[in-house]
mmCIF file of C-alpha atoms in Angstrom:
data_model
loop_
_atom_site.group_PDB
_atom_site.id
_atom_site.type_symbol
_atom_site.label_atom_id
_atom_site.label_comp_id
_atom_site.label_asym_id
_atom_site.label_seq_id
_atom_site.Cartn_x
_atom_site.Cartn_y
_atom_site.Cartn_z
ATOM 1 C CA UNK A 25 -30.403 -10.767 15.451
ATOM 2 C CA UNK A 26 -28.141 -11.106 18.250
ATOM 3 C CA UNK A 27 -28.475 -10.670 21.905
ATOM 4 C CA UNK A 28 -27.373 -7.295 24.075
ATOM 5 C CA UNK A 29 -26.730 -7.477 27.491
ATOM 6 C CA UNK A 30 -25.956 -5.097 30.282
ATOM 7 C CA UNK A 31 -24.540 -4.872 33.980
ATOM 8 C CA UNK A 32 -24.724 -2.209 35.559
ATOM 9 C CA UNK A 33 -22.331 -1.774 39.078
ATOM 10 C CA UNK A 34 -22.564 0.994 41.210
ATOM 11 C CA UNK A 35 -18.714 3.006 41.683
ATOM 12 C CA UNK A 36 -17.020 5.763 42.916
ATOM 13 C CA UNK A 37 -16.115 9.111 40.683
ATOM 14 C CA UNK A 38 -12.447 7.872 41.795
ATOM 15 C CA UNK A 39 -13.029 4.212 40.134
ATOM 16 C CA UNK A 40 -14.986 5.348 36.325
ATOM 17 C CA UNK A 41 -11.507 7.641 36.380
ATOM 18 C CA UNK A 42 -9.084 4.677 37.062
ATOM 19 C CA UNK A 43 -10.417 2.618 34.949
ATOM 20 C CA UNK A 44 -8.400 0.838 32.008
ATOM 21 C CA UNK A 45 -9.921 -0.015 28.962
ATOM 22 C CA UNK A 46 -7.058 -1.704 27.840
ATOM 23 C CA UNK A 47 -6.283 -2.908 30.529
ATOM 24 C CA UNK A 48 -5.087 -6.175 31.853
ATOM 25 C CA UNK A 49 -8.408 -6.993 33.271
ATOM 26 C CA UNK A 50 -10.070 -6.976 30.207
ATOM 27 C CA UNK A 51 -7.557 -7.856 28.019
ATOM 28 C CA UNK A 52 -8.422 -11.760 28.231
ATOM 29 C CA UNK A 53 -12.404 -10.780 27.010
ATOM 30 C CA UNK A 54 -13.534 -11.610 23.931
ATOM 31 C CA UNK A 55 -14.941 -9.336 22.018
ATOM 32 C CA UNK A 56 -14.301 -6.780 25.224
ATOM 33 C CA UNK A 57 -17.730 -4.675 26.141
ATOM 34 C CA UNK A 58 -18.304 -1.410 26.272
ATOM 35 C CA UNK A 59 -18.036 0.592 29.280
ATOM 36 C CA UNK A 60 -19.783 4.013 29.564
ATOM 37 C CA UNK A 61 -19.742 5.362 33.562
ATOM 38 C CA UNK A 62 -21.762 8.141 34.664
ATOM 39 C CA UNK A 63 -23.274 10.254 38.051
ATOM 40 C CA UNK A 64 -26.046 8.595 39.870
ATOM 41 C CA UNK A 65 -25.856 11.493 41.397
ATOM 42 C CA UNK A 66 -24.939 14.932 40.369
ATOM 43 C CA UNK A 67 -22.367 16.633 42.713
ATOM 44 C CA UNK A 68 -22.026 13.398 44.050
ATOM 45 C CA UNK A 69 -18.256 11.373 43.973
ATOM 46 C CA UNK A 70 -19.765 8.348 45.675
ATOM 47 C CA UNK A 71 -22.391 7.751 43.738
ATOM 48 C CA UNK A 72 -21.607 7.192 39.821
ATOM 49 C CA UNK A 73 -22.079 3.780 38.184
ATOM 50 C CA UNK A 74 -20.156 1.858 35.824
ATOM 51 C CA UNK A 75 -22.128 -0.334 32.703
ATOM 52 C CA UNK A 76 -21.005 -2.913 30.639
ATOM 53 C CA UNK A 77 -22.664 -3.738 27.401
ATOM 54 C CA UNK A 78 -22.600 -7.338 25.787
ATOM 55 C CA UNK A 79 -22.740 -8.668 22.653
ATOM 56 C CA UNK A 80 -23.885 -12.310 24.298
ATOM 57 C CA UNK A 81 -25.133 -12.959 27.709
ATOM 58 C CA UNK A 82 -22.201 -12.723 29.875
ATOM 59 C CA UNK A 83 -20.221 -15.764 32.023
ATOM 60 C CA UNK A 84 -19.085 -15.542 35.363
ATOM 61 C CA UNK A 85 -15.875 -15.151 34.154
ATOM 62 C CA UNK A 86 -16.681 -11.782 32.756
ATOM 63 C CA UNK A 87 -18.944 -10.433 35.166
ATOM 64 C CA UNK A 88 -16.173 -10.878 38.028
ATOM 65 C CA UNK A 89 -14.239 -8.571 35.539
ATOM 66 C CA UNK A 90 -16.360 -6.529 35.026
ATOM 67 C CA UNK A 91 -16.537 -6.390 38.590
ATOM 68 C CA UNK A 92 -13.327 -6.351 39.890
ATOM 69 C CA UNK A 93 -13.240 -2.792 38.235
ATOM 70 C CA UNK A 94 -15.017 -1.231 41.041
ATOM 71 C CA UNK A 95 -14.088 -3.033 44.130
ATOM 72 C CA UNK A 96 -16.512 -0.805 46.095
ATOM 73 C CA UNK A 97 -19.382 -2.611 44.242
ATOM 74 C CA UNK A 98 -17.668 -5.977 45.957
ATOM 75 C CA UNK A 99 -20.955 -6.697 47.735
ATOM 76 C CA UNK A 100 -23.400 -5.578 45.483
ATOM 77 C CA UNK A 101 -25.063 -8.200 42.932
ATOM 78 C CA UNK A 102 -23.907 -8.110 39.787
ATOM 79 C CA UNK A 103 -26.857 -9.819 37.328
ATOM 80 C CA UNK A 104 -27.166 -9.117 33.868
ATOM 81 C CA UNK A 105 -30.162 -8.501 32.020
ATOM 82 C CA UNK A 106 -30.597 -8.407 28.065
ATOM 83 C CA UNK A 107 -31.559 -5.288 26.816
ATOM 84 C CA UNK A 108 -32.642 -4.146 23.212
ATOM 85 C CA UNK A 109 -30.177 -4.934 20.435
ATOM 86 C CA UNK A 110 -28.290 -1.501 19.785
ATOM 87 C CA UNK A 111 -24.769 -0.291 18.590
ATOM 88 C CA UNK A 112 -23.283 0.408 21.799
ATOM 89 C CA UNK A 113 -20.450 1.688 20.852
ATOM 90 C CA UNK A 114 -22.091 4.587 18.996
ATOM 91 C CA UNK A 115 -24.244 4.627 21.984
ATOM 92 C CA UNK A 116 -20.676 5.032 24.210
ATOM 93 C CA UNK A 117 -19.410 7.954 22.230
ATOM 94 C CA UNK A 118 -22.999 10.597 21.757
ATOM 95 C CA UNK A 119 -22.831 11.456 25.846
ATOM 96 C CA UNK A 120 -19.047 12.251 25.472
ATOM 97 C CA UNK A 121 -18.513 16.279 24.964
ATOM 98 C CA UNK A 122 -16.133 17.475 22.254
ATOM 99 C CA UNK A 123 -12.801 18.501 24.690
ATOM 100 C CA UNK A 124 -10.858 22.347 23.990
ATOM 101 C CA UNK A 125 -7.681 22.132 25.486
ATOM 102 C CA UNK A 126 -4.866 24.700 24.057
ATOM 103 C CA UNK A 127 -5.225 24.947 20.458
ATOM 104 C CA UNK A 128 -6.191 21.439 19.767
ATOM 105 C CA UNK A 129 -9.753 20.170 19.177
ATOM 106 C CA UNK A 130 -10.797 16.232 20.502
ATOM 107 C CA UNK A 131 -14.094 14.831 19.434
ATOM 108 C CA UNK A 132 -15.123 11.353 18.327
ATOM 109 C CA UNK A 133 -17.495 10.626 14.933
ATOM 110 C CA UNK A 134 -20.448 11.152 17.048
ATOM 111 C CA UNK A 135 -19.772 14.455 18.370
ATOM 112 C CA UNK A 136 -17.900 16.567 16.030
ATOM 113 C CA UNK A 137 -19.691 19.441 16.768
ATOM 114 C CA UNK A 138 -18.166 23.199 15.715
ATOM 115 C CA UNK A 139 -14.749 23.604 15.483
ATOM 116 C CA UNK A 140 -13.000 26.484 16.288
ATOM 117 C CA UNK A 141 -11.449 28.819 14.975
ATOM 118 C CA UNK A 142 -8.074 28.413 14.271
ATOM 119 C CA UNK A 143 -8.018 25.297 16.507
ATOM 120 C CA UNK A 144 -6.721 21.707 15.473
ATOM 121 C CA UNK A 145 -8.740 19.459 15.328
ATOM 122 C CA UNK A 146 -8.596 15.686 16.094
ATOM 123 C CA UNK A 147 -11.129 12.267 15.274
ATOM 124 C CA UNK A 148 -10.290 10.276 18.464
ATOM 125 C CA UNK A 149 -13.120 7.529 18.740
ATOM 126 C CA UNK A 150 -13.619 6.360 22.633
ATOM 127 C CA UNK A 151 -13.372 3.129 23.097
ATOM 128 C CA UNK A 152 -10.713 1.582 22.003
ATOM 129 C CA UNK A 153 -7.899 2.703 24.261
ATOM 130 C CA UNK A 154 -7.074 4.837 27.036
ATOM 131 C CA UNK A 155 -5.970 9.096 25.812
ATOM 132 C CA UNK A 156 -9.235 10.270 24.245
ATOM 133 C CA UNK A 157 -8.891 13.832 25.487
ATOM 134 C CA UNK A 158 -12.182 13.099 27.808
ATOM 135 C CA UNK A 159 -10.054 12.661 30.783
ATOM 136 C CA UNK A 160 -7.797 15.656 32.890
ATOM 137 C CA UNK A 161 -4.594 13.735 32.304
ATOM 138 C CA UNK A 162 -4.933 13.846 28.941
ATOM 139 C CA UNK A 163 -6.399 17.405 28.665
ATOM 140 C CA UNK A 164 -4.016 18.529 30.853
ATOM 141 C CA UNK A 165 -0.789 17.103 28.155
ATOM 142 C CA UNK A 166 -2.636 18.681 25.873
ATOM 143 C CA UNK A 167 -2.361 22.186 27.986
ATOM 144 C CA UNK A 168 1.219 21.509 28.180
ATOM 145 C CA UNK A 169 2.272 20.834 25.367
ATOM 146 C CA UNK A 170 0.415 24.186 24.069
ATOM 147 C CA UNK A 171 2.274 26.019 26.580
ATOM 148 C CA UNK A 172 5.638 24.988 25.178
ATOM 149 C CA UNK A 173 5.011 25.728 21.806
ATOM 150 C CA UNK A 174 4.046 29.238 22.911
ATOM 151 C CA UNK A 175 7.016 29.507 25.029
ATOM 152 C CA UNK A 176 9.763 29.129 22.346
ATOM 153 C CA UNK A 177 10.093 25.062 22.737
ATOM 154 C CA UNK A 178 11.585 23.435 20.225
ATOM 155 C CA UNK A 179 12.338 19.535 20.357
ATOM 156 C CA UNK A 180 13.693 17.308 17.679
ATOM 157 C CA UNK A 181 13.038 13.952 19.160
ATOM 158 C CA UNK A 182 10.001 12.774 20.618
ATOM 159 C CA UNK A 183 8.263 9.907 22.358
ATOM 160 C CA UNK A 184 5.450 8.979 23.806
ATOM 161 C CA UNK A 185 5.453 6.195 26.381
ATOM 162 C CA UNK A 186 2.472 4.351 26.900
ATOM 163 C CA UNK A 187 0.437 6.103 23.778
ATOM 164 C CA UNK A 188 -2.863 4.922 24.297
ATOM 165 C CA UNK A 189 -4.563 6.393 21.564
ATOM 166 C CA UNK A 190 -1.676 8.110 20.460
ATOM 167 C CA UNK A 191 -3.386 11.709 20.792
ATOM 168 C CA UNK A 192 -0.689 12.893 22.796
ATOM 169 C CA UNK A 193 1.960 12.296 19.884
ATOM 170 C CA UNK A 194 -0.289 13.612 17.370
ATOM 171 C CA UNK A 195 -0.200 17.266 18.954
ATOM 172 C CA UNK A 196 3.035 16.649 19.711
ATOM 173 C CA UNK A 197 4.294 16.575 15.719
ATOM 174 C CA UNK A 198 1.300 19.149 14.903
ATOM 175 C CA UNK A 199 3.495 21.494 17.383
ATOM 176 C CA UNK A 200 7.027 20.393 16.382
ATOM 177 C CA UNK A 201 6.954 19.320 12.923
ATOM 178 C CA UNK A 202 10.543 18.398 12.367
ATOM 179 C CA UNK A 203 11.209 16.113 15.380
ATOM 180 C CA UNK A 204 11.072 12.609 15.007
ATOM 181 C CA UNK A 205 8.606 10.987 16.633
ATOM 182 C CA UNK A 206 7.524 7.865 18.453
ATOM 183 C CA UNK A 207 4.847 6.226 20.213
ATOM 184 C CA UNK A 208 4.815 3.239 22.450
ATOM 185 C CA UNK A 209 2.340 1.226 24.231
ATOM 186 C CA UNK A 210 2.779 -2.387 26.421
ATOM 187 C CA UNK A 211 -0.286 -3.521 25.014
ATOM 188 C CA UNK A 212 0.384 -4.297 21.538
ATOM 189 C CA UNK A 213 -3.719 -3.237 20.388
ATOM 190 C CA UNK A 214 -2.922 -0.237 21.117
ATOM 191 C CA UNK A 215 -0.442 0.165 18.854
ATOM 192 C CA UNK A 216 -2.420 -1.168 15.859
ATOM 193 C CA UNK A 217 -5.635 1.603 17.558
ATOM 194 C CA UNK A 218 -2.863 4.165 17.152
ATOM 195 C CA UNK A 219 -2.196 3.110 13.778
ATOM 196 C CA UNK A 220 -6.025 3.450 13.044
ATOM 197 C CA UNK A 221 -6.084 7.084 14.139
ATOM 198 C CA UNK A 222 -2.979 8.124 12.622
ATOM 199 C CA UNK A 223 -5.044 6.966 9.088
ATOM 200 C CA UNK A 224 -8.028 8.982 10.414
ATOM 201 C CA UNK A 225 -6.243 12.080 10.627
ATOM 202 C CA UNK A 226 -3.753 12.210 8.452
ATOM 203 C CA UNK A 227 -0.441 11.498 10.496
ATOM 204 C CA UNK A 228 2.406 9.770 8.863
ATOM 205 C CA UNK A 229 4.253 6.905 10.029
ATOM 206 C CA UNK A 230 8.060 6.051 9.783
ATOM 207 C CA UNK A 231 11.018 6.221 10.480
ATOM 208 C CA UNK A 232 11.791 10.127 9.131
ATOM 209 C CA UNK A 233 11.697 13.459 10.454
ATOM 210 C CA UNK A 234 8.125 14.932 10.254
ATOM 211 C CA UNK A 235 6.920 10.881 11.098
ATOM 212 C CA UNK A 236 5.867 8.649 13.990
ATOM 213 C CA UNK A 237 7.810 5.566 14.162
ATOM 214 C CA UNK A 238 5.705 2.604 16.709
ATOM 215 C CA UNK A 239 6.969 0.080 19.165
ATOM 216 C CA UNK A 240 4.850 -2.300 21.748
ATOM 217 C CA UNK A 241 7.185 -2.426 25.165
ATOM 218 C CA UNK A 242 6.917 -2.280 28.631
ATOM 219 C CA UNK A 243 8.583 1.590 29.233
ATOM 220 C CA UNK A 244 11.339 1.743 26.370
ATOM 221 C CA UNK A 245 12.167 -1.782 26.650
ATOM 222 C CA UNK A 246 12.379 -2.296 23.442
ATOM 223 C CA UNK A 247 15.523 -2.166 20.617
ATOM 224 C CA UNK A 248 13.979 0.972 18.534
ATOM 225 C CA UNK A 249 13.018 2.584 21.673
ATOM 226 C CA UNK A 250 16.758 2.332 22.837
ATOM 227 C CA UNK A 251 18.337 2.854 19.525
ATOM 228 C CA UNK A 252 16.354 6.191 18.747
ATOM 229 C CA UNK A 253 16.974 7.623 22.445
ATOM 230 C CA UNK A 254 18.298 10.220 23.629
ATOM 231 C CA UNK A 255 15.101 12.426 23.439
ATOM 232 C CA UNK A 256 14.794 16.257 24.205
ATOM 233 C CA UNK A 257 10.897 15.599 25.133
ATOM 234 C CA UNK A 258 9.244 12.397 26.669
ATOM 235 C CA UNK A 259 4.904 12.929 27.169
ATOM 236 C CA UNK A 260 4.058 10.117 29.661
ATOM 237 C CA UNK A 261 0.643 9.604 30.988
ATOM 238 C CA UNK A 262 0.168 6.604 32.233
ATOM 239 C CA UNK A 263 -0.325 5.730 36.204
ATOM 240 C CA UNK A 264 1.812 6.730 39.392
ATOM 241 C CA UNK A 265 2.875 3.696 40.187
ATOM 242 C CA UNK A 266 4.591 2.827 36.648
ATOM 243 C CA UNK A 267 5.828 6.617 36.556
ATOM 244 C CA UNK A 268 7.708 6.095 39.841
ATOM 245 C CA UNK A 269 9.548 2.805 38.653
ATOM 246 C CA UNK A 270 9.850 3.647 35.057
ATOM 247 C CA UNK A 271 11.869 7.133 37.260
ATOM 248 C CA UNK A 272 15.159 5.524 36.202
ATOM 249 C CA UNK A 273 14.826 4.551 32.829
ATOM 250 C CA UNK A 274 12.933 7.539 31.069
ATOM 251 C CA UNK A 275 15.448 9.671 33.105
ATOM 252 C CA UNK A 276 18.609 7.936 31.587
ATOM 253 C CA UNK A 277 16.873 8.231 28.368
ATOM 254 C CA UNK A 278 16.035 12.092 27.856
ATOM 255 C CA UNK A 279 19.012 14.271 27.145
ATOM 256 C CA UNK A 280 20.437 16.440 29.141
ATOM 257 C CA UNK A 281 18.125 19.961 29.448
ATOM 258 C CA UNK A 282 14.734 17.689 28.074
ATOM 259 C CA UNK A 283 11.183 18.176 29.281
ATOM 260 C CA UNK A 284 9.533 15.605 30.670
ATOM 261 C CA UNK A 285 5.858 15.424 30.755
ATOM 262 C CA UNK A 286 3.973 13.251 33.128
ATOM 263 C CA UNK A 287 0.347 13.161 34.012
ATOM 264 C CA UNK A 288 -1.663 9.986 35.177
ATOM 265 C CA UNK A 289 -1.235 10.553 39.018
ATOM 266 C CA UNK A 290 -3.657 11.754 41.635
ATOM 267 C CA UNK A 291 -2.831 14.890 43.323
ATOM 268 C CA UNK A 292 -1.859 12.939 47.207
ATOM 269 C CA UNK A 293 0.782 10.962 44.600
ATOM 270 C CA UNK A 294 2.495 13.943 43.528
ATOM 271 C CA UNK A 295 5.288 14.241 45.585
ATOM 272 C CA UNK A 296 6.246 11.143 45.613
ATOM 273 C CA UNK A 297 5.502 10.803 42.104
ATOM 274 C CA UNK A 298 7.726 14.196 41.679
ATOM 275 C CA UNK A 299 10.492 12.507 44.654
ATOM 276 C CA UNK A 300 11.003 9.903 42.062
ATOM 277 C CA UNK A 301 11.662 12.074 39.625
ATOM 278 C CA UNK A 302 14.187 14.379 41.628
ATOM 279 C CA UNK A 303 16.299 12.090 42.847
ATOM 280 C CA UNK A 304 17.144 10.983 38.961
ATOM 281 C CA UNK A 305 18.367 14.641 38.612
ATOM 282 C CA UNK A 306 15.347 15.857 36.741
ATOM 283 C CA UNK A 307 13.517 19.472 38.487
ATOM 284 C CA UNK A 308 9.691 20.563 38.871
ATOM 285 C CA UNK A 309 9.651 23.265 36.132
ATOM 286 C CA UNK A 310 5.461 23.943 36.304
ATOM 287 C CA UNK A 311 2.436 21.922 36.927
ATOM 288 C CA UNK A 312 -1.360 21.976 35.931
ATOM 289 C CA UNK A 313 -2.941 21.742 39.364
ATOM 290 C CA UNK A 314 -5.734 19.895 40.293
ATOM 291 C CA UNK A 315 -6.913 16.171 41.145
ATOM 292 C CA UNK A 316 -5.034 14.764 37.935
ATOM 293 C CA UNK A 317 -2.051 17.043 37.861
ATOM 294 C CA UNK A 318 0.102 17.011 34.961
ATOM 295 C CA UNK A 319 4.077 18.310 35.661
ATOM 296 C CA UNK A 320 6.801 19.099 33.070
ATOM 297 C CA UNK A 321 9.840 18.193 34.614
ATOM 298 C CA UNK A 322 13.275 19.696 33.118
ATOM 299 C CA UNK A 323 16.709 17.152 33.182
ATOM 300 C CA UNK A 324 19.555 18.604 34.983
ATOM 301 C CA UNK A 325 22.581 19.483 32.911
ATOM 302 C CA UNK A 326 25.594 18.135 34.498
ATOM 303 C CA UNK A 327 29.696 18.926 33.253
ATOM 304 C CA UNK A 328 32.219 16.197 32.692
ATOM 305 C CA UNK A 329 32.894 13.056 32.794
ATOM 306 C CA UNK A 330 29.829 11.595 34.537
ATOM 307 C CA UNK A 331 27.345 12.838 31.249
ATOM 308 C CA UNK A 332 25.553 10.369 29.411
ATOM 309 C CA UNK A 333 26.362 10.610 25.869
ATOM 310 C CA UNK A 334 24.745 8.731 22.495
ATOM 311 C CA UNK A 335 27.270 6.940 20.047
ATOM 312 C CA UNK A 336 27.100 9.217 17.543
ATOM 313 C CA UNK A 337 27.492 7.986 13.314
ATOM 314 C CA UNK A 338 31.540 9.139 13.974
ATOM 315 C CA UNK A 339 32.344 8.419 17.488
ATOM 316 C CA UNK A 340 31.209 5.099 20.311
ATOM 317 C CA UNK A 341 30.061 8.072 23.481
ATOM 318 C CA UNK A 342 29.442 6.249 26.500
ATOM 319 C CA UNK A 343 26.326 5.440 27.234
ATOM 320 C CA UNK A 344 26.528 4.087 31.169
ATOM 321 C CA UNK A 345 22.985 2.509 31.830
ATOM 322 C CA UNK A 346 21.626 2.951 28.188
ATOM 323 C CA UNK A 347 21.393 -1.170 28.279
ATOM 324 C CA UNK A 348 19.835 -1.871 31.366
ATOM 325 C CA UNK A 349 16.084 -0.728 30.388
#
């Protein structure tokens, strides 16, 4: 029987919420560990812990990669311990509660529970990629998309940038079933996860209306993503730094009057993110407040020669800066 090992490190709530399951720190670990975070002391943001489970005893390099996820544990002893053999992926999901956000109900295979009447369920397994619905940023995006639909918004060309599990793309496709939809992520493994989740949730893949096209790309740096622009709805649930860096690219890819939904930033980073997008012609239309806010921005409509257009089937059009993605 294969061995099972566990590494436990103290951390803060902020560090726990910043852990990226598919981030660079874990990308080289094969097989990847199963990570679980939890409170050690209720309602104390400085008393959390990170548990990492392994199929074999982790070497020093692996321990260092896990320790790097929680800088506050730098001076803590990191001694892996051998434990009883278990299915840690399944175990990690048993502690997760389903998320009911707007009309959407997100669950794993082990916590389906009773789907509320009228809710749209999505099966998204935990631990595969960021964006399970458990995190406030994902929930904020689901609530924002739901509010847009309830307010009568209609979109025809949608992209989910940094898609993770594909959940937000799936939700947008449910709300605007005739739209062309695209999902991208910088990590090719996340795209594999999206394919699996699409199959599990009956989401059709492809390039036409009502189907989801996929691309692995940094930002929008991919021919498919450029060719499908401009988008009238862009969703980007990533981190504040990349959001600021991507501001020129996302603003250019958004059609005049189009909507941009941003999340992944902390409240203390909000003004800096908003300022980056105001510089590129967007205004904040609404926000969901909280420690992890979700922002809804709208691109101002410009008239005259300065506006950005795309080539049509019978014309060339002007496309300033599109080639710089």
